[in-house]
């Protein structure tokens, strides 16, 4: 299992994944959020052993937490992305894995078309971070999948993944993540389709980038505000609802700074529960949308009713 995790670490450039996968037959799910239409897209799923994925957990803890939600280990993990439609604008948050992680992933373009959109219609792509399962779907055989789209990346994340110093210092299992990141970013930069931002920036009307370092140094949440309501796109801020809602400080093998990731997760859960934010998670059960509710000292996941 350690060998498998090291292989996946190289493909992902250190990423984390989550809970039991339930795929809608169409691979997409649409939801009206005030003046916006949100469409969740499945890129597919991958099966992982969470005992190996969360190494600091005491023996038996992971299985016990999963069993509370009747989830069995190893876990089939969702990979989700989201389209925001506002007027004539189409904004994609994350882009899936493409062909880089096997045939069980890379399904986003098919499901995007089933939802009624063509990849050529996407205006903007906002990355929560540069990991293979979020960014490799931007290319297909070296060509941009979204030729019209401008790619937005947090400057901190970009600087890290394009750093030759960081790449040279990385373990062999990590180096492929740096190579893939540069390949994706260069393709959009050469077409003058790359923009960077600082955390806290208002990127578009209603959409703000929020710093959430830990999983990667430049990991970003996106806040969509409309009226009095808020929708948070949290990327890999929460990997497993059964485990991390009960034990937020259990971080994954792939979190670059596990303590920072745990701190950000606890902050996210408290804010989401207090303010009743709608959450969209990249690795929660498809469509990955729902609410966080506090119950005593733990939190509960309340899926959005389909």
PDB file of C-alpha atoms in Angstrom:
ATOM      1  CA  UNK A   1       0.000   0.000   0.000  1.00  0.00           C
ATOM      2  CA  UNK A   2       2.858   2.403   0.728  1.00  0.00           C
ATOM      3  CA  UNK A   3       4.178   1.839  -2.818  1.00  0.00           C
ATOM      4  CA  UNK A   4       0.739   2.608  -4.231  1.00  0.00           C
ATOM      5  CA  UNK A   5       0.503   5.808  -2.184  1.00  0.00           C
ATOM      6  CA  UNK A   6       3.934   6.922  -3.351  1.00  0.00           C
ATOM      7  CA  UNK A   7       2.864   6.342  -6.954  1.00  0.00           C
ATOM      8  CA  UNK A   8      -0.314   8.360  -6.439  1.00  0.00           C
ATOM      9  CA  UNK A   9       1.676  11.044  -4.611  1.00  0.00           C
ATOM     10  CA  UNK A  10       3.822  11.463  -7.707  1.00  0.00           C
ATOM     11  CA  UNK A  11       0.780  11.746  -9.962  1.00  0.00           C
ATOM     12  CA  UNK A  12      -1.048  14.129  -7.629  1.00  0.00           C
ATOM     13  CA  UNK A  13       1.939  16.146  -6.461  1.00  0.00           C
ATOM     14  CA  UNK A  14       0.659  15.415  -2.922  1.00  0.00           C
ATOM     15  CA  UNK A  15      -3.127  15.595  -2.843  1.00  0.00           C
ATOM     16  CA  UNK A  16      -5.834  14.152  -0.596  1.00  0.00           C
ATOM     17  CA  UNK A  17      -9.110  12.455  -1.388  1.00  0.00           C
ATOM     18  CA  UNK A  18     -12.273  11.531   0.498  1.00  0.00           C
ATOM     19  CA  UNK A  19     -15.429   9.595   1.151  1.00  0.00           C
ATOM     20  CA  UNK A  20     -17.893   7.147  -0.366  1.00  0.00           C
ATOM     21  CA  UNK A  21     -18.656   7.926  -4.026  1.00  0.00           C
ATOM     22  CA  UNK A  22     -22.221   8.017  -5.298  1.00  0.00           C
ATOM     23  CA  UNK A  23     -22.473   9.007  -8.947  1.00  0.00           C
ATOM     24  CA  UNK A  24     -25.609  10.350 -10.582  1.00  0.00           C
ATOM     25  CA  UNK A  25     -26.336   8.403 -13.794  1.00  0.00           C
ATOM     26  CA  UNK A  26     -25.753  11.516 -15.881  1.00  0.00           C
ATOM     27  CA  UNK A  27     -22.583  12.599 -14.084  1.00  0.00           C
ATOM     28  CA  UNK A  28     -23.916  16.097 -13.434  1.00  0.00           C
ATOM     29  CA  UNK A  29     -26.235  17.870 -11.030  1.00  0.00           C
ATOM     30  CA  UNK A  30     -27.587  21.427 -11.404  1.00  0.00           C
ATOM     31  CA  UNK A  31     -28.733  23.754  -8.650  1.00  0.00           C
ATOM     32  CA  UNK A  32     -30.141  27.301  -8.752  1.00  0.00           C
ATOM     33  CA  UNK A  33     -28.332  29.661  -6.391  1.00  0.00           C
ATOM     34  CA  UNK A  34     -30.106  33.023  -6.693  1.00  0.00           C
ATOM     35  CA  UNK A  35     -28.910  34.601  -9.970  1.00  0.00           C
ATOM     36  CA  UNK A  36     -26.400  31.806 -10.550  1.00  0.00           C
ATOM     37  CA  UNK A  37     -26.789  28.257 -11.803  1.00  0.00           C
ATOM     38  CA  UNK A  38     -24.337  25.811 -10.255  1.00  0.00           C
ATOM     39  CA  UNK A  39     -23.617  22.536 -12.021  1.00  0.00           C
ATOM     40  CA  UNK A  40     -21.628  19.844 -10.234  1.00  0.00           C
ATOM     41  CA  UNK A  41     -19.638  17.629 -12.611  1.00  0.00           C
ATOM     42  CA  UNK A  42     -18.168  14.229 -11.800  1.00  0.00           C
ATOM     43  CA  UNK A  43     -14.710  13.487 -13.155  1.00  0.00           C
ATOM     44  CA  UNK A  44     -15.067   9.917 -11.871  1.00  0.00           C
ATOM     45  CA  UNK A  45     -13.707   8.172  -8.786  1.00  0.00           C
ATOM     46  CA  UNK A  46     -10.689   6.367  -7.377  1.00  0.00           C
ATOM     47  CA  UNK A  47     -10.448   3.818  -4.569  1.00  0.00           C
ATOM     48  CA  UNK A  48      -8.041   4.415  -1.665  1.00  0.00           C
ATOM     49  CA  UNK A  49      -7.240   2.888   1.712  1.00  0.00           C
ATOM     50  CA  UNK A  50      -7.834   5.575   4.334  1.00  0.00           C
ATOM     51  CA  UNK A  51      -5.802   3.743   6.961  1.00  0.00           C
ATOM     52  CA  UNK A  52      -2.752   4.441   4.813  1.00  0.00           C
ATOM     53  CA  UNK A  53      -4.014   7.879   3.780  1.00  0.00           C
ATOM     54  CA  UNK A  54      -4.228   9.162   7.383  1.00  0.00           C
ATOM     55  CA  UNK A  55      -1.025   7.838   8.988  1.00  0.00           C
ATOM     56  CA  UNK A  56      -1.259   9.694  12.308  1.00  0.00           C
ATOM     57  CA  UNK A  57      -4.582   8.081  13.250  1.00  0.00           C
ATOM     58  CA  UNK A  58      -4.368   5.425  15.966  1.00  0.00           C
ATOM     59  CA  UNK A  59      -5.083   1.859  14.915  1.00  0.00           C
ATOM     60  CA  UNK A  60      -8.789   1.237  14.405  1.00  0.00           C
ATOM     61  CA  UNK A  61      -9.837   4.904  14.497  1.00  0.00           C
ATOM     62  CA  UNK A  62     -10.275   5.343  10.741  1.00  0.00           C
ATOM     63  CA  UNK A  63     -12.390   2.202  10.340  1.00  0.00           C
ATOM     64  CA  UNK A  64     -14.492   3.112  13.384  1.00  0.00           C
ATOM     65  CA  UNK A  65     -15.221   6.612  12.057  1.00  0.00           C
ATOM     66  CA  UNK A  66     -16.061   5.328   8.583  1.00  0.00           C
ATOM     67  CA  UNK A  67     -18.340   2.648  10.026  1.00  0.00           C
ATOM     68  CA  UNK A  68     -20.421   5.303  11.811  1.00  0.00           C
ATOM     69  CA  UNK A  69     -21.565   6.393   8.350  1.00  0.00           C
ATOM     70  CA  UNK A  70     -21.689   2.812   7.046  1.00  0.00           C
ATOM     71  CA  UNK A  71     -18.700   3.477   4.789  1.00  0.00           C
ATOM     72  CA  UNK A  72     -16.289   0.594   4.264  1.00  0.00           C
ATOM     73  CA  UNK A  73     -12.557   0.902   3.765  1.00  0.00           C
ATOM     74  CA  UNK A  74     -11.022   1.027   1.161  1.00  0.00           C
ATOM     75  CA  UNK A  75     -13.151   3.934  -0.019  1.00  0.00           C
ATOM     76  CA  UNK A  76     -14.317   4.885  -3.498  1.00  0.00           C
ATOM     77  CA  UNK A  77     -13.496   8.585  -3.711  1.00  0.00           C
ATOM     78  CA  UNK A  78     -15.301  11.228  -5.763  1.00  0.00           C
ATOM     79  CA  UNK A  79     -13.514  13.820  -7.876  1.00  0.00           C
ATOM     80  CA  UNK A  80     -15.847  16.778  -8.488  1.00  0.00           C
ATOM     81  CA  UNK A  81     -15.679  20.067 -10.366  1.00  0.00           C
ATOM     82  CA  UNK A  82     -18.236  22.868 -10.675  1.00  0.00           C
ATOM     83  CA  UNK A  83     -19.583  25.201 -13.337  1.00  0.00           C
ATOM     84  CA  UNK A  84     -20.965  28.592 -12.326  1.00  0.00           C
ATOM     85  CA  UNK A  85     -23.284  30.161 -14.901  1.00  0.00           C
ATOM     86  CA  UNK A  86     -23.982  33.859 -14.472  1.00  0.00           C
ATOM     87  CA  UNK A  87     -25.604  35.630 -17.386  1.00  0.00           C
ATOM     88  CA  UNK A  88     -23.529  34.708 -20.421  1.00  0.00           C
ATOM     89  CA  UNK A  89     -20.444  33.816 -18.344  1.00  0.00           C
ATOM     90  CA  UNK A  90     -19.385  30.213 -17.679  1.00  0.00           C
ATOM     91  CA  UNK A  91     -16.843  29.694 -14.888  1.00  0.00           C
ATOM     92  CA  UNK A  92     -15.329  26.286 -14.148  1.00  0.00           C
ATOM     93  CA  UNK A  93     -13.868  25.583 -10.721  1.00  0.00           C
ATOM     94  CA  UNK A  94     -11.207  22.866 -11.087  1.00  0.00           C
ATOM     95  CA  UNK A  95     -10.872  20.661 -14.144  1.00  0.00           C
ATOM     96  CA  UNK A  96     -10.434  17.047 -13.092  1.00  0.00           C
ATOM     97  CA  UNK A  97      -7.561  14.664 -13.801  1.00  0.00           C
ATOM     98  CA  UNK A  98      -7.820  14.182 -17.545  1.00  0.00           C
ATOM     99  CA  UNK A  99      -6.106  10.981 -18.665  1.00  0.00           C
ATOM    100  CA  UNK A 100      -3.299  11.227 -16.084  1.00  0.00           C
ATOM    101  CA  UNK A 101      -4.742   8.884 -13.452  1.00  0.00           C
ATOM    102  CA  UNK A 102      -6.376   6.046 -15.350  1.00  0.00           C
ATOM    103  CA  UNK A 103      -9.717   5.342 -16.972  1.00  0.00           C
ATOM    104  CA  UNK A 104     -11.824   5.748 -13.825  1.00  0.00           C
ATOM    105  CA  UNK A 105     -11.180   9.517 -13.980  1.00  0.00           C
ATOM    106  CA  UNK A 106     -11.102  12.050 -16.813  1.00  0.00           C
ATOM    107  CA  UNK A 107     -14.864  11.987 -17.384  1.00  0.00           C
ATOM    108  CA  UNK A 108     -15.484  15.707 -16.862  1.00  0.00           C
ATOM    109  CA  UNK A 109     -15.714  16.722 -20.579  1.00  0.00           C
ATOM    110  CA  UNK A 110     -18.340  14.032 -21.251  1.00  0.00           C
ATOM    111  CA  UNK A 111     -20.412  15.074 -18.249  1.00  0.00           C
ATOM    112  CA  UNK A 112     -19.990  18.755 -19.123  1.00  0.00           C
ATOM    113  CA  UNK A 113     -21.568  18.058 -22.520  1.00  0.00           C
ATOM    114  CA  UNK A 114     -24.360  16.045 -20.913  1.00  0.00           C
ATOM    115  CA  UNK A 115     -25.079  19.116 -18.772  1.00  0.00           C
ATOM    116  CA  UNK A 116     -25.544  21.130 -21.978  1.00  0.00           C
ATOM    117  CA  UNK A 117     -22.164  22.882 -22.222  1.00  0.00           C
ATOM    118  CA  UNK A 118     -19.219  22.508 -24.553  1.00  0.00           C
ATOM    119  CA  UNK A 119     -15.630  22.915 -23.314  1.00  0.00           C
ATOM    120  CA  UNK A 120     -15.174  25.683 -25.886  1.00  0.00           C
ATOM    121  CA  UNK A 121     -17.819  27.755 -24.060  1.00  0.00           C
ATOM    122  CA  UNK A 122     -15.946  27.966 -20.738  1.00  0.00           C
ATOM    123  CA  UNK A 123     -14.764  31.546 -20.141  1.00  0.00           C
ATOM    124  CA  UNK A 124     -12.739  31.136 -16.935  1.00  0.00           C
ATOM    125  CA  UNK A 125     -11.182  28.287 -14.984  1.00  0.00           C
ATOM    126  CA  UNK A 126     -10.447  28.919 -11.292  1.00  0.00           C
ATOM    127  CA  UNK A 127      -8.097  26.385  -9.700  1.00  0.00           C
ATOM    128  CA  UNK A 128      -8.331  25.692  -5.994  1.00  0.00           C
ATOM    129  CA  UNK A 129      -4.759  24.383  -6.312  1.00  0.00           C
ATOM    130  CA  UNK A 130      -2.377  22.810  -8.822  1.00  0.00           C
ATOM    131  CA  UNK A 131      -2.725  19.080  -8.192  1.00  0.00           C
ATOM    132  CA  UNK A 132      -3.243  16.507 -10.925  1.00  0.00           C
ATOM    133  CA  UNK A 133      -6.855  15.676 -10.046  1.00  0.00           C
ATOM    134  CA  UNK A 134      -7.754  19.382 -10.239  1.00  0.00           C
ATOM    135  CA  UNK A 135      -5.593  20.631 -13.110  1.00  0.00           C
ATOM    136  CA  UNK A 136      -4.477  17.875 -15.495  1.00  0.00           C
ATOM    137  CA  UNK A 137      -7.919  17.916 -17.116  1.00  0.00           C
ATOM    138  CA  UNK A 138      -6.980  21.298 -18.570  1.00  0.00           C
ATOM    139  CA  UNK A 139      -4.972  19.516 -21.273  1.00  0.00           C
ATOM    140  CA  UNK A 140      -5.660  16.654 -23.658  1.00  0.00           C
ATOM    141  CA  UNK A 141      -2.624  15.362 -25.561  1.00  0.00           C
ATOM    142  CA  UNK A 142      -0.914  18.678 -24.928  1.00  0.00           C
ATOM    143  CA  UNK A 143      -3.791  20.812 -26.235  1.00  0.00           C
ATOM    144  CA  UNK A 144      -5.956  23.101 -24.148  1.00  0.00           C
ATOM    145  CA  UNK A 145      -9.311  21.472 -23.426  1.00  0.00           C
ATOM    146  CA  UNK A 146     -10.855  24.899 -22.788  1.00  0.00           C
ATOM    147  CA  UNK A 147      -9.387  27.007 -25.620  1.00  0.00           C
ATOM    148  CA  UNK A 148     -11.368  30.164 -24.830  1.00  0.00           C
ATOM    149  CA  UNK A 149     -10.824  30.036 -21.081  1.00  0.00           C
ATOM    150  CA  UNK A 150      -8.488  32.175 -19.003  1.00  0.00           C
ATOM    151  CA  UNK A 151      -6.869  30.151 -16.225  1.00  0.00           C
ATOM    152  CA  UNK A 152      -6.762  31.773 -12.756  1.00  0.00           C
ATOM    153  CA  UNK A 153      -4.174  30.478 -10.255  1.00  0.00           C
ATOM    154  CA  UNK A 154      -3.157  31.711  -6.811  1.00  0.00           C
ATOM    155  CA  UNK A 155       0.292  33.317  -7.151  1.00  0.00           C
ATOM    156  CA  UNK A 156       1.579  31.433  -4.086  1.00  0.00           C
ATOM    157  CA  UNK A 157       0.594  28.053  -5.550  1.00  0.00           C
ATOM    158  CA  UNK A 158       2.018  28.966  -8.952  1.00  0.00           C
ATOM    159  CA  UNK A 159       5.353  30.102  -7.495  1.00  0.00           C
ATOM    160  CA  UNK A 160       5.737  26.855  -5.563  1.00  0.00           C
ATOM    161  CA  UNK A 161       4.914  24.438  -8.380  1.00  0.00           C
ATOM    162  CA  UNK A 162       7.005  26.291 -10.966  1.00  0.00           C
ATOM    163  CA  UNK A 163      10.015  26.580  -8.659  1.00  0.00           C
ATOM    164  CA  UNK A 164      13.021  24.605  -9.891  1.00  0.00           C
ATOM    165  CA  UNK A 165      14.485  24.867  -6.408  1.00  0.00           C
ATOM    166  CA  UNK A 166      11.422  23.180  -4.918  1.00  0.00           C
ATOM    167  CA  UNK A 167      11.384  20.553  -7.656  1.00  0.00           C
ATOM    168  CA  UNK A 168      15.056  19.711  -7.180  1.00  0.00           C
ATOM    169  CA  UNK A 169      14.577  19.417  -3.413  1.00  0.00           C
ATOM    170  CA  UNK A 170      11.470  17.241  -3.713  1.00  0.00           C
ATOM    171  CA  UNK A 171      11.450  13.487  -3.214  1.00  0.00           C
ATOM    172  CA  UNK A 172      11.434  11.424  -6.394  1.00  0.00           C
ATOM    173  CA  UNK A 173       7.786  10.528  -5.771  1.00  0.00           C
ATOM    174  CA  UNK A 174       6.876  14.242  -5.885  1.00  0.00           C
ATOM    175  CA  UNK A 175       8.788  15.370  -8.973  1.00  0.00           C
ATOM    176  CA  UNK A 176       6.148  14.320 -11.498  1.00  0.00           C
ATOM    177  CA  UNK A 177       3.711  16.737  -9.848  1.00  0.00           C
ATOM    178  CA  UNK A 178       6.046  19.644 -10.640  1.00  0.00           C
ATOM    179  CA  UNK A 179       6.510  18.506 -14.250  1.00  0.00           C
ATOM    180  CA  UNK A 180       2.780  18.193 -14.817  1.00  0.00           C
ATOM    181  CA  UNK A 181       2.086  21.562 -13.197  1.00  0.00           C
ATOM    182  CA  UNK A 182       4.530  23.332 -15.493  1.00  0.00           C
ATOM    183  CA  UNK A 183       3.094  21.583 -18.561  1.00  0.00           C
ATOM    184  CA  UNK A 184      -0.444  22.733 -17.753  1.00  0.00           C
ATOM    185  CA  UNK A 185       0.461  26.289 -16.785  1.00  0.00           C
ATOM    186  CA  UNK A 186       2.772  26.810 -19.772  1.00  0.00           C
ATOM    187  CA  UNK A 187       0.062  25.777 -22.241  1.00  0.00           C
ATOM    188  CA  UNK A 188      -2.271  28.522 -21.003  1.00  0.00           C
ATOM    189  CA  UNK A 189       0.475  31.096 -20.444  1.00  0.00           C
ATOM    190  CA  UNK A 190       1.777  30.738 -24.011  1.00  0.00           C
ATOM    191  CA  UNK A 191      -1.748  31.421 -25.279  1.00  0.00           C
ATOM    192  CA  UNK A 192      -1.931  34.526 -23.050  1.00  0.00           C
ATOM    193  CA  UNK A 193      -4.649  32.749 -21.054  1.00  0.00           C
ATOM    194  CA  UNK A 194      -3.075  32.787 -17.580  1.00  0.00           C
ATOM    195  CA  UNK A 195      -3.810  35.176 -14.725  1.00  0.00           C
ATOM    196  CA  UNK A 196      -2.599  35.076 -11.146  1.00  0.00           C
ATOM    197  CA  UNK A 197      -4.165  36.574  -8.038  1.00  0.00           C
ATOM    198  CA  UNK A 198      -3.523  37.162  -4.361  1.00  0.00           C
ATOM    199  CA  UNK A 199      -5.749  35.671  -1.686  1.00  0.00           C
ATOM    200  CA  UNK A 200      -8.510  38.086  -0.736  1.00  0.00           C
ATOM    201  CA  UNK A 201      -8.933  39.272  -4.299  1.00  0.00           C
ATOM    202  CA  UNK A 202     -12.385  39.840  -5.738  1.00  0.00           C
ATOM    203  CA  UNK A 203     -12.038  38.003  -9.039  1.00  0.00           C
ATOM    204  CA  UNK A 204     -15.473  38.530 -10.503  1.00  0.00           C
ATOM    205  CA  UNK A 205     -18.768  39.961  -9.393  1.00  0.00           C
ATOM    206  CA  UNK A 206     -19.742  37.930  -6.342  1.00  0.00           C
ATOM    207  CA  UNK A 207     -16.635  35.672  -6.307  1.00  0.00           C
ATOM    208  CA  UNK A 208     -13.766  36.163  -3.837  1.00  0.00           C
ATOM    209  CA  UNK A 209     -10.595  34.085  -3.446  1.00  0.00           C
ATOM    210  CA  UNK A 210      -9.859  33.070   0.166  1.00  0.00           C
ATOM    211  CA  UNK A 211      -6.516  31.810   1.447  1.00  0.00           C
ATOM    212  CA  UNK A 212      -6.622  28.267   2.824  1.00  0.00           C
ATOM    213  CA  UNK A 213      -2.978  27.115   3.021  1.00  0.00           C
ATOM    214  CA  UNK A 214      -2.098  23.660   4.252  1.00  0.00           C
ATOM    215  CA  UNK A 215      -3.075  21.102   1.653  1.00  0.00           C
ATOM    216  CA  UNK A 216      -0.825  23.137  -0.647  1.00  0.00           C
ATOM    217  CA  UNK A 217       0.828  26.431   0.213  1.00  0.00           C
ATOM    218  CA  UNK A 218      -1.513  28.354  -2.083  1.00  0.00           C
ATOM    219  CA  UNK A 219      -4.666  26.278  -1.622  1.00  0.00           C
ATOM    220  CA  UNK A 220      -7.680  28.542  -2.241  1.00  0.00           C
ATOM    221  CA  UNK A 221     -11.363  28.512  -1.367  1.00  0.00           C
ATOM    222  CA  UNK A 222     -13.765  30.511  -3.538  1.00  0.00           C
ATOM    223  CA  UNK A 223     -16.637  32.362  -1.920  1.00  0.00           C
ATOM    224  CA  UNK A 224     -19.697  33.052  -4.043  1.00  0.00           C
ATOM    225  CA  UNK A 225     -22.044  35.551  -2.413  1.00  0.00           C
ATOM    226  CA  UNK A 226     -25.540  36.336  -3.611  1.00  0.00           C
ATOM    227  CA  UNK A 227     -28.058  38.215  -1.503  1.00  0.00           C
ATOM    228  CA  UNK A 228     -27.614  37.081   2.078  1.00  0.00           C
ATOM    229  CA  UNK A 229     -26.339  33.594   1.169  1.00  0.00           C
ATOM    230  CA  UNK A 230     -22.865  32.213   0.614  1.00  0.00           C
ATOM    231  CA  UNK A 231     -21.564  29.211  -1.295  1.00  0.00           C
ATOM    232  CA  UNK A 232     -17.995  28.082  -0.564  1.00  0.00           C
ATOM    233  CA  UNK A 233     -16.036  25.993  -3.054  1.00  0.00           C
ATOM    234  CA  UNK A 234     -13.528  24.351  -0.730  1.00  0.00           C
ATOM    235  CA  UNK A 235     -11.374  22.182  -3.017  1.00  0.00           C
ATOM    236  CA  UNK A 236      -9.465  19.784  -0.750  1.00  0.00           C
ATOM    237  CA  UNK A 237     -10.266  21.647   2.447  1.00  0.00           C
ATOM    238  CA  UNK A 238     -12.319  18.635   3.548  1.00  0.00           C
ATOM    239  CA  UNK A 239     -11.424  15.171   2.275  1.00  0.00           C
ATOM    240  CA  UNK A 240     -13.594  12.782   4.268  1.00  0.00           C
ATOM    241  CA  UNK A 241     -16.875  13.737   5.883  1.00  0.00           C
ATOM    242  CA  UNK A 242     -17.150  10.618   8.116  1.00  0.00           C
ATOM    243  CA  UNK A 243     -13.622  11.081   9.454  1.00  0.00           C
ATOM    244  CA  UNK A 244     -12.803  14.774   9.476  1.00  0.00           C
ATOM    245  CA  UNK A 245     -16.140  16.166  10.634  1.00  0.00           C
ATOM    246  CA  UNK A 246     -15.655  14.147  13.819  1.00  0.00           C
ATOM    247  CA  UNK A 247     -11.874  14.559  14.004  1.00  0.00           C
ATOM    248  CA  UNK A 248     -10.924  17.736  12.072  1.00  0.00           C
ATOM    249  CA  UNK A 249      -7.274  17.455  13.080  1.00  0.00           C
ATOM    250  CA  UNK A 250      -6.781  14.186  11.194  1.00  0.00           C
ATOM    251  CA  UNK A 251      -4.982  15.321   8.042  1.00  0.00           C
ATOM    252  CA  UNK A 252      -4.045  13.194   5.057  1.00  0.00           C
ATOM    253  CA  UNK A 253      -0.722  11.764   3.953  1.00  0.00           C
ATOM    254  CA  UNK A 254      -0.821  14.178   1.010  1.00  0.00           C
ATOM    255  CA  UNK A 255      -1.345  17.453   2.903  1.00  0.00           C
ATOM    256  CA  UNK A 256       1.917  19.358   2.574  1.00  0.00           C
ATOM    257  CA  UNK A 257       1.512  21.063   5.966  1.00  0.00           C
ATOM    258  CA  UNK A 258      -0.782  18.802   7.976  1.00  0.00           C
ATOM    259  CA  UNK A 259      -1.117  21.099  10.981  1.00  0.00           C
ATOM    260  CA  UNK A 260      -1.969  24.109   8.811  1.00  0.00           C
ATOM    261  CA  UNK A 261      -4.473  22.022   6.843  1.00  0.00           C
ATOM    262  CA  UNK A 262      -6.126  20.898  10.080  1.00  0.00           C
ATOM    263  CA  UNK A 263      -6.275  24.468  11.393  1.00  0.00           C
ATOM    264  CA  UNK A 264      -7.884  25.690   8.197  1.00  0.00           C
ATOM    265  CA  UNK A 265     -10.355  22.793   8.251  1.00  0.00           C
ATOM    266  CA  UNK A 266     -11.455  23.547  11.818  1.00  0.00           C
ATOM    267  CA  UNK A 267     -11.900  27.210  10.885  1.00  0.00           C
ATOM    268  CA  UNK A 268     -13.902  26.242   7.787  1.00  0.00           C
ATOM    269  CA  UNK A 269     -16.215  23.907   9.701  1.00  0.00           C
ATOM    270  CA  UNK A 270     -16.907  26.450  12.440  1.00  0.00           C
ATOM    271  CA  UNK A 271     -17.650  29.268   9.984  1.00  0.00           C
ATOM    272  CA  UNK A 272     -19.773  27.095   7.712  1.00  0.00           C
ATOM    273  CA  UNK A 273     -21.849  25.804  10.621  1.00  0.00           C
ATOM    274  CA  UNK A 274     -22.243  29.217  12.246  1.00  0.00           C
ATOM    275  CA  UNK A 275     -23.198  31.088   9.086  1.00  0.00           C
ATOM    276  CA  UNK A 276     -25.052  28.266   7.324  1.00  0.00           C
ATOM    277  CA  UNK A 277     -22.833  28.369   4.250  1.00  0.00           C
ATOM    278  CA  UNK A 278     -23.541  26.010   1.382  1.00  0.00           C
ATOM    279  CA  UNK A 279     -20.400  23.924   0.721  1.00  0.00           C
ATOM    280  CA  UNK A 280     -19.123  22.420  -2.538  1.00  0.00           C
ATOM    281  CA  UNK A 281     -16.288  19.945  -1.979  1.00  0.00           C
ATOM    282  CA  UNK A 282     -14.037  18.403  -4.598  1.00  0.00           C
ATOM    283  CA  UNK A 283     -13.907  15.009  -2.878  1.00  0.00           C
ATOM    284  CA  UNK A 284     -17.174  14.725  -0.973  1.00  0.00           C
ATOM    285  CA  UNK A 285     -19.887  12.349  -2.183  1.00  0.00           C
ATOM    286  CA  UNK A 286     -21.072  13.499  -5.598  1.00  0.00           C
ATOM    287  CA  UNK A 287     -22.397  16.139  -6.114  1.00  0.00           C
ATOM    288  CA  UNK A 288     -20.341  17.192  -3.074  1.00  0.00           C
ATOM    289  CA  UNK A 289     -22.781  19.932  -2.061  1.00  0.00           C
ATOM    290  CA  UNK A 290     -24.372  20.398   1.337  1.00  0.00           C
ATOM    291  CA  UNK A 291     -24.258  22.082   4.724  1.00  0.00           C
ATOM    292  CA  UNK A 292     -22.198  21.685   7.891  1.00  0.00           C
ATOM    293  CA  UNK A 293     -24.141  21.378  11.130  1.00  0.00           C
ATOM    294  CA  UNK A 294     -22.587  21.421  14.588  1.00  0.00           C
ATOM    295  CA  UNK A 295     -23.743  18.770  17.023  1.00  0.00           C
ATOM    296  CA  UNK A 296     -22.076  19.046  20.395  1.00  0.00           C
ATOM    297  CA  UNK A 297     -18.319  18.853  19.863  1.00  0.00           C
ATOM    298  CA  UNK A 298     -18.531  17.360  16.367  1.00  0.00           C
ATOM    299  CA  UNK A 299     -19.919  18.379  13.001  1.00  0.00           C
ATOM    300  CA  UNK A 300     -22.379  16.682  10.678  1.00  0.00           C
ATOM    301  CA  UNK A 301     -22.669  16.711   6.898  1.00  0.00           C
ATOM    302  CA  UNK A 302     -26.150  17.520   5.553  1.00  0.00           C
ATOM    303  CA  UNK A 303     -26.198  16.782   1.812  1.00  0.00           C
ATOM    304  CA  UNK A 304     -28.084  19.144  -0.449  1.00  0.00           C
ATOM    305  CA  UNK A 305     -31.383  17.533  -1.356  1.00  0.00           C
ATOM    306  CA  UNK A 306     -31.439  16.465  -4.983  1.00  0.00           C
TER     307      UNK A 306
END
